[in-house]
GROMACS .gro file of C-alpha atoms in nm:
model
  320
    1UNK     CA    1   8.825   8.029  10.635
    2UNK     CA    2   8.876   8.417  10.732
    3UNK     CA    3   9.249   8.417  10.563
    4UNK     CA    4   9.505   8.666  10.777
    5UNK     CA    5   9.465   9.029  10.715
    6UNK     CA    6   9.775   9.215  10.660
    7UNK     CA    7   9.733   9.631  10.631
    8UNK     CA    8  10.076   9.696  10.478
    9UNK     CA    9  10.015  10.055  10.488
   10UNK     CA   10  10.225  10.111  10.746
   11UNK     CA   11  10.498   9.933  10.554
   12UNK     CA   12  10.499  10.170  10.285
   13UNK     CA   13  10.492  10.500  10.476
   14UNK     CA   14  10.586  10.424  10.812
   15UNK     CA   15  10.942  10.421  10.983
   16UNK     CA   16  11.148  10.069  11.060
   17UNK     CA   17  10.980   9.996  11.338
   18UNK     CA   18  10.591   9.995  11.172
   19UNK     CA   19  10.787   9.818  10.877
   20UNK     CA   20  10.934   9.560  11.101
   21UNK     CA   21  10.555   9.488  11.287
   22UNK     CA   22  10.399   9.440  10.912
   23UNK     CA   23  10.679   9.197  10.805
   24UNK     CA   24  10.650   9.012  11.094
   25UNK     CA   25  10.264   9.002  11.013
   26UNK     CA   26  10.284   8.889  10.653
   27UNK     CA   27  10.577   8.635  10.734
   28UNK     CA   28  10.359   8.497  11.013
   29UNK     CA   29  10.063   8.466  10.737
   30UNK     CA   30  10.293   8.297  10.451
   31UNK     CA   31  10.461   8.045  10.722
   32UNK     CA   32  10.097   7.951  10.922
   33UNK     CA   33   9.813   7.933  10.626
   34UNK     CA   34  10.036   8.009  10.272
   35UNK     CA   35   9.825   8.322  10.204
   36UNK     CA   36   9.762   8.656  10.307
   37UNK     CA   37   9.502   8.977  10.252
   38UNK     CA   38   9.714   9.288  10.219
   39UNK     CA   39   9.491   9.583  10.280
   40UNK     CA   40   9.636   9.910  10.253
   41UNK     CA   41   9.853   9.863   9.897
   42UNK     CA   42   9.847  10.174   9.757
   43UNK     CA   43   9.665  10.047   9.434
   44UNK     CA   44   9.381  10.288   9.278
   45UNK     CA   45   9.009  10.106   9.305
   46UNK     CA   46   8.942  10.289   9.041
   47UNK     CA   47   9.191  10.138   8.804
   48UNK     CA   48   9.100   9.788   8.952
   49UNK     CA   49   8.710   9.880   8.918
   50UNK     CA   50   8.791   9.998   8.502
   51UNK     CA   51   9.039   9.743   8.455
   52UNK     CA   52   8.745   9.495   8.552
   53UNK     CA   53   8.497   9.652   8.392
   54UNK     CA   54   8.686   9.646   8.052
   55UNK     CA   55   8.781   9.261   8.104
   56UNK     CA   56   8.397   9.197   8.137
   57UNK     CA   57   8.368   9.344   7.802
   58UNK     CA   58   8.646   9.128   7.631
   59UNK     CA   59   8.485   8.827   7.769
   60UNK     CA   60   8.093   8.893   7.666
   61UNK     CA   61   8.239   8.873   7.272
   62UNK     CA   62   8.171   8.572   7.088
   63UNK     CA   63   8.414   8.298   7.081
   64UNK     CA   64   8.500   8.358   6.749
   65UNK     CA   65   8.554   8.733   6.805
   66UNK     CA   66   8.816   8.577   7.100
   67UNK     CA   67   9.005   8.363   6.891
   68UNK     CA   68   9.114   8.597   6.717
   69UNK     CA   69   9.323   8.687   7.009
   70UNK     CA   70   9.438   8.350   7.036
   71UNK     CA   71   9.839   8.284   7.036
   72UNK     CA   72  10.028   8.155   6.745
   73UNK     CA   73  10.243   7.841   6.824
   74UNK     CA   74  10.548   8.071   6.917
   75UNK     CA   75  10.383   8.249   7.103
   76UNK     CA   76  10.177   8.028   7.342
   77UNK     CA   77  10.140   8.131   7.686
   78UNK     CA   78   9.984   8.471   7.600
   79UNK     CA   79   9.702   8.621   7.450
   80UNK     CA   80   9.331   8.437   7.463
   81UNK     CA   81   9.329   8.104   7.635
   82UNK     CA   82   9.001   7.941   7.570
   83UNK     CA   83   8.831   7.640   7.800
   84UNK     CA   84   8.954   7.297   7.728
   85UNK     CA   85   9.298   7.341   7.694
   86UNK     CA   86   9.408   7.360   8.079
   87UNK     CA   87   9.408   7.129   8.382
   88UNK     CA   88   9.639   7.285   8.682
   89UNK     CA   89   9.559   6.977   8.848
   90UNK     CA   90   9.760   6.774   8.612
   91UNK     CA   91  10.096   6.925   8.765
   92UNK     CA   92   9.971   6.720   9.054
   93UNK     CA   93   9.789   6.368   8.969
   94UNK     CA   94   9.811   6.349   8.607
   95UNK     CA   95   9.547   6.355   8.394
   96UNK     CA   96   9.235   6.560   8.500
   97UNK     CA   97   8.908   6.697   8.371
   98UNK     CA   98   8.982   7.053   8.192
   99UNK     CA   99   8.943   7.345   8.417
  100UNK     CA  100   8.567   7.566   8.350
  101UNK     CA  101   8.769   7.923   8.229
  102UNK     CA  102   8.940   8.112   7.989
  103UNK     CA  103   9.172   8.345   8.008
  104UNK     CA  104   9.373   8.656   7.860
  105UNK     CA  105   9.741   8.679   7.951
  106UNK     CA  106   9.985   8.932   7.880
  107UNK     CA  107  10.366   8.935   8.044
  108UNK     CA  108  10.506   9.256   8.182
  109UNK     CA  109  10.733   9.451   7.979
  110UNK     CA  110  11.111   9.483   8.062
  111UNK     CA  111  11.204   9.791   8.223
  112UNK     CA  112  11.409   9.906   7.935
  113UNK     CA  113  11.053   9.840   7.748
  114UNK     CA  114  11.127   9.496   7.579
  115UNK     CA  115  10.856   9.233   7.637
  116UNK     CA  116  10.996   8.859   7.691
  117UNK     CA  117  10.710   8.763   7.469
  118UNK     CA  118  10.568   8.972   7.223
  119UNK     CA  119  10.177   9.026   7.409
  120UNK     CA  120   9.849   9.032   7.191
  121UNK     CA  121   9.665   9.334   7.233
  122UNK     CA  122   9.287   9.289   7.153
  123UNK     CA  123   9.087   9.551   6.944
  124UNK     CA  124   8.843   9.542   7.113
  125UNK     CA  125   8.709   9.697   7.363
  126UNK     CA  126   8.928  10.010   7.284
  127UNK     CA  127   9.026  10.097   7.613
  128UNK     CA  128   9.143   9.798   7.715
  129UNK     CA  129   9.515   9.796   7.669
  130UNK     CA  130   9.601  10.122   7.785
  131UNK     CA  131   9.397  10.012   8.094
  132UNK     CA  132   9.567   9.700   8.117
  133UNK     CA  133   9.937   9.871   8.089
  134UNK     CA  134   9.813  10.089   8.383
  135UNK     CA  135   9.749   9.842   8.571
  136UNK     CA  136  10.075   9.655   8.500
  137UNK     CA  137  10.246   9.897   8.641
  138UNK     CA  138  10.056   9.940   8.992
  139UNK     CA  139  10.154   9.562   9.012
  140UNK     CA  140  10.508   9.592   8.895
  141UNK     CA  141  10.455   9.838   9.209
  142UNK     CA  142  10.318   9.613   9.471
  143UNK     CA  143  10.531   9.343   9.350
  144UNK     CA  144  10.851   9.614   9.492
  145UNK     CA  145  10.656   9.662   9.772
  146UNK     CA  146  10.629   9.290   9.869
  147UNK     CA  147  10.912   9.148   9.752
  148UNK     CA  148  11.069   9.412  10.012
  149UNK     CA  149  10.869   9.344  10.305
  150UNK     CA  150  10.925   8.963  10.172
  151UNK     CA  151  11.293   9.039  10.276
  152UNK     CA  152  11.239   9.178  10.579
  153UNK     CA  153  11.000   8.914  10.681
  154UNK     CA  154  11.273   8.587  10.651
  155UNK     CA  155  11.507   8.812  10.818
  156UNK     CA  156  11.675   8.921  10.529
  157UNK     CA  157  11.822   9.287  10.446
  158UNK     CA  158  11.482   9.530  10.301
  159UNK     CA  159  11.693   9.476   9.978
  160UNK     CA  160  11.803   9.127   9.947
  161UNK     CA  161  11.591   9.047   9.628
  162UNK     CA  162  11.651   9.369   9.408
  163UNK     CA  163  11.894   9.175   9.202
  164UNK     CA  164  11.697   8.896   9.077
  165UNK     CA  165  11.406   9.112   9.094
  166UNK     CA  166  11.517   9.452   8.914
  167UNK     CA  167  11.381   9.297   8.622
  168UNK     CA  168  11.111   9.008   8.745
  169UNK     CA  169  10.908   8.757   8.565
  170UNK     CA  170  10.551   8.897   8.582
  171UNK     CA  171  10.253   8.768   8.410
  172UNK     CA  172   9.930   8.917   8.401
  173UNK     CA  173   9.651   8.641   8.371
  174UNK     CA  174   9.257   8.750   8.342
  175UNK     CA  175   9.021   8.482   8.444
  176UNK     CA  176   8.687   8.434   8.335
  177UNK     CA  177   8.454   8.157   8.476
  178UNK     CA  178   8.144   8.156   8.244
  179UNK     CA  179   7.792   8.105   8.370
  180UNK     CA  180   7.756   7.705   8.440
  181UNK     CA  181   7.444   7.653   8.188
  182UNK     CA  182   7.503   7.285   8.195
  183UNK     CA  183   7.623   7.111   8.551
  184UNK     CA  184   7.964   6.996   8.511
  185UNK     CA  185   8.090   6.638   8.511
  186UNK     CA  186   8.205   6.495   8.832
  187UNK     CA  187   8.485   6.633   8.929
  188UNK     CA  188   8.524   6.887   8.695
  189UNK     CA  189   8.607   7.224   8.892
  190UNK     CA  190   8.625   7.567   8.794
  191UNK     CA  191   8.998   7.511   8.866
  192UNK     CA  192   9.104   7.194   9.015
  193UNK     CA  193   9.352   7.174   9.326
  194UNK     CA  194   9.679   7.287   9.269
  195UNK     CA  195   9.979   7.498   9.369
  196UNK     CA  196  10.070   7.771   9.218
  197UNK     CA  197  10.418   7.758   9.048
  198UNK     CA  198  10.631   8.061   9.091
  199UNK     CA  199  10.679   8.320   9.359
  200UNK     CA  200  10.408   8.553   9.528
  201UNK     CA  201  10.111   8.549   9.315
  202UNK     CA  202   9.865   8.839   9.375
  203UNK     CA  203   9.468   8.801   9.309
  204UNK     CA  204   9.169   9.053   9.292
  205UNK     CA  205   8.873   8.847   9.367
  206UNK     CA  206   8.509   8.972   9.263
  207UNK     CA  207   8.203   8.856   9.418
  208UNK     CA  208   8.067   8.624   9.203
  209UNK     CA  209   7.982   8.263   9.400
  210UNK     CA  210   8.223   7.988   9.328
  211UNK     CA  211   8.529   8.123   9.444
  212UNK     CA  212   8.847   8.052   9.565
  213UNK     CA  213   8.882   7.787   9.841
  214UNK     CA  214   9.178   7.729  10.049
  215UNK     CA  215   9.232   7.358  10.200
  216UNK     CA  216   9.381   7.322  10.560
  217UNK     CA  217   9.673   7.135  10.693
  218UNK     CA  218   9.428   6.843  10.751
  219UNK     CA  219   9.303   6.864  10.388
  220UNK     CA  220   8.929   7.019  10.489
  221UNK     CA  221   8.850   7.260  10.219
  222UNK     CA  222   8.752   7.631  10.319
  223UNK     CA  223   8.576   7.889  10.115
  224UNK     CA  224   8.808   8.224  10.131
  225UNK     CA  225   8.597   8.541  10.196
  226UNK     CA  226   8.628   8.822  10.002
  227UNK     CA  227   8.755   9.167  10.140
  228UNK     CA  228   8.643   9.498   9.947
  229UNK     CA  229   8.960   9.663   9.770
  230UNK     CA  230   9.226   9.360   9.916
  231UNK     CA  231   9.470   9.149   9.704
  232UNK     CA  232   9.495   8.801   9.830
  233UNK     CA  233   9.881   8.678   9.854
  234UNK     CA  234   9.995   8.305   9.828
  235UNK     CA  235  10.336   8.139   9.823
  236UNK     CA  236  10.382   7.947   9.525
  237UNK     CA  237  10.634   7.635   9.471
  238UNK     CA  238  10.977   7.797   9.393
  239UNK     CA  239  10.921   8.022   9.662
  240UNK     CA  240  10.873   7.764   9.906
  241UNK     CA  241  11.150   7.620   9.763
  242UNK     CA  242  11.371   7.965   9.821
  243UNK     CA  243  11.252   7.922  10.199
  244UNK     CA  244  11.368   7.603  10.233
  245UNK     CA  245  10.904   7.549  10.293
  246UNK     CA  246  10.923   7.819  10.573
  247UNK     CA  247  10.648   7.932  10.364
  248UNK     CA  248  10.360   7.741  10.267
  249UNK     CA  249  10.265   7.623   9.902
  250UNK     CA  250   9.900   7.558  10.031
  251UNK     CA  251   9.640   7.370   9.791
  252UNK     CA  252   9.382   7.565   9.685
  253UNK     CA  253   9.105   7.522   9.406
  254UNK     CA  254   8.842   7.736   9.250
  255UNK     CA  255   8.509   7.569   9.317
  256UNK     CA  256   8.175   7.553   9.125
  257UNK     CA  257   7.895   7.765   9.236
  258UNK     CA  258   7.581   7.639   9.393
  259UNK     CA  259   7.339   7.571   9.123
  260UNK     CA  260   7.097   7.647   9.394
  261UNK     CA  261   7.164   8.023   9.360
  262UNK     CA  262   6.988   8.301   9.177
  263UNK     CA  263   7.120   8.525   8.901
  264UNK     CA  264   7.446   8.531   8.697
  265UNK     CA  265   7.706   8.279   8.871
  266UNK     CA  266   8.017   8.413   8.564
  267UNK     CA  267   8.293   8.529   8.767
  268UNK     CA  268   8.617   8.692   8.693
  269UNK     CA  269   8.963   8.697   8.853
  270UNK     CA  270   9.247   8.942   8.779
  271UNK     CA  271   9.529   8.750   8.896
  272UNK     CA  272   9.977   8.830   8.856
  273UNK     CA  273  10.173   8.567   8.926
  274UNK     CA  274  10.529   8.711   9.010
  275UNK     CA  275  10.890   8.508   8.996
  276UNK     CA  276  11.266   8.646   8.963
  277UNK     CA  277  11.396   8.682   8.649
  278UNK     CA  278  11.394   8.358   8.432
  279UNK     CA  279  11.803   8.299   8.472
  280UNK     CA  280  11.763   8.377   8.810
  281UNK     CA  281  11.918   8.077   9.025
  282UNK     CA  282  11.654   7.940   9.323
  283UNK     CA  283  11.891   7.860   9.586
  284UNK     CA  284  11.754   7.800   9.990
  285UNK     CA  285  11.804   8.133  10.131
  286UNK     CA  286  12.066   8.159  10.405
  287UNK     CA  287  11.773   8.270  10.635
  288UNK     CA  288  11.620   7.956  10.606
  289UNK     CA  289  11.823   7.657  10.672
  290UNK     CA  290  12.120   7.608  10.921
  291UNK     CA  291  12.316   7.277  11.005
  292UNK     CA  292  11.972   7.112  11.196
  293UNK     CA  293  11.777   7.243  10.891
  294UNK     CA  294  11.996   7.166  10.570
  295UNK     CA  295  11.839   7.241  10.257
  296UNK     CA  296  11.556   7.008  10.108
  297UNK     CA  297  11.599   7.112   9.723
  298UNK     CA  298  11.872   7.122   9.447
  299UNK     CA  299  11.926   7.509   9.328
  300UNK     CA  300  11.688   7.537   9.014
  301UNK     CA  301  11.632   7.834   8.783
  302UNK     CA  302  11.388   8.040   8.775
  303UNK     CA  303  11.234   8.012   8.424
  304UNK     CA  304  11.328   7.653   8.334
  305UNK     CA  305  11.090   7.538   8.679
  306UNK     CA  306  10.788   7.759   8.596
  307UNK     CA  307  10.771   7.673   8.215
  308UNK     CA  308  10.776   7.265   8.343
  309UNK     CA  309  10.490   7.344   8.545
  310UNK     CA  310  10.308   7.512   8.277
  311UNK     CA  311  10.379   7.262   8.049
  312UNK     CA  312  10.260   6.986   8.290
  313UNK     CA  313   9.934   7.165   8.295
  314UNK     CA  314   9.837   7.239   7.951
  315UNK     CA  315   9.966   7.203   7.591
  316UNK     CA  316  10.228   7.457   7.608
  317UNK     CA  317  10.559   7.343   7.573
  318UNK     CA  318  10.873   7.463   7.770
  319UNK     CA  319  11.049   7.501   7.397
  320UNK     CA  320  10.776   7.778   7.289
   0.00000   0.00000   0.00000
């Protein structure tokens, strides 16, 4: 599936009228297929390129070495996630086959500096957290950026959001698919089909094989091709929500890779999955519903919805 292309370039330095073109662009993407490429962000390669680099690092260490990392119970949610303790597909169909990954999540600080929960910050390799706050930052940036030309796309003022979002919910989440030594059981995916929970979430892809696939509106599942220097975009559930599902919660999955193929088949995934502020009340947008197109949900907040998803899909609770 070649996923819409979106250069939002002109979004950033252009006048209203290039602004207005590139909304209507991206809003077309969201409403038609659920995701978008944004070219054009204004994020360094070279960060992304280090930032990568560095991850590929963390995740060659031994287990052990990882664990370390691992989250005390307060705490869950951040720090090392290792494999066996997550199935996204449970938030759909119950219980599920683990997903093949592991992870290392951090949450963006407050602007005043304040994290909402304190993050782990491995020793190794050294340069990792100072890359990793850099690169917090660029997408504190492009989440702005998008959240704006989110506005203008549903017809809303450029600045409609900047309340709920002057201080957002933004977690960092690095993915690692190890090689596949063994085939895994039926059914077991890389990550099963799922939505994603929040708002926007924004996703450097690498190269690897067994990648991200996208299904259709018919359910036929399409492999999503990889554009150099690109973040893919989707809508997640409280965002369709906002829109009243003028946007597009699409089902997506990360698949195995063929066995057939040569060479590693480890992949890795930065991904940031963006959301108002946790009080932050979810309400269908006025831009989005009128008296032939009531609302469909019940205003929900921010936090308490993402945290029931997470809980749904792994052995975090929404009390931690």
């Amino acid at each position: 599936m070649d996923l819409p292309i979106v250069d939002v370039a002109p979004f950033i330095d252009g006048g209203e009228a290039a602004k207005k073109a590139v909304a209507r662009a991206f809003g077309d993407a969201l409403e038609t297929t659920g995701f978008a490429v944004v070219v054009g962000h204004g994020v360094p390669e070279s960060l992304a390129t280090a930032t990568y680099d560095a991850m590929k690092r963390y995740f060659a260490r031994d287990v052990e070495a990882k664990l370390a990392d691992k989250a005390p119970e307060k705490t869950k949610g951040r720090g090392y996630l290792p494999m066996g303790i997550e199935s996204v597909a449970r938030t759909l169909k119950g219980e599920t086959l683990t997903d093949l990954c592991e992870a290392l999540v951090f949450n963006a600080p407050h602007r005043e500096g304040r994290a909402v929960k304190p993050n782990i910050w491995p020793a190794e390799p050294p340069e990792l957290s100072g890359l990793v706050r850099e690169w917090c930052g660029e997408i504190l940036t492009l989440t702005d950026r998008l959240t704006r030309l989110s506005a203008l796309a549903l017809d809303l003022p450029e600045n409609h959001f900047d309340p709920v979002f002057e201080d957002p919910a933004l977690t960092l989440r690095f993915v690692h698919y190890p090689d596949q030594v063994e085939p895994p059981a039926p059914g077991q995916l890389r990550y099963g089909a799922h939505h994603d929970y929040g708002g926007l979430t924004i996703l450097r892809q690498d190269q690897a094989p067994g990648g991200l696939e996208v299904a259709d509106k018919e359910g036929v599942w399409h492999e999503a091709g990889v554009v150099p220097n690109s973040f893919v975009i989707n809508v997640g559930d409280l965002l369709a929500r906002w829109t009243n599902d003028r946007w597009r919660s699409t089902l997506h999955r990360v698949s195995n890779p063929n066995r057939a193929l040569t060479g590693s088949t480890a992949r890795l995934s930065m991904v940031a999955f963006t959301a108002p502020n946790e009080e932050a009340e979810v309400a269908c947008l006025p831009s989005c519903c009128d008296e032939a197109n009531p609302p469909r949900y019940a205003p929900v907040k921010s936090g308490e919805y993402i945290w029931s998803k997470i809980a749904a899909s792994h052995d975090i609770s929404t009390a931690a």
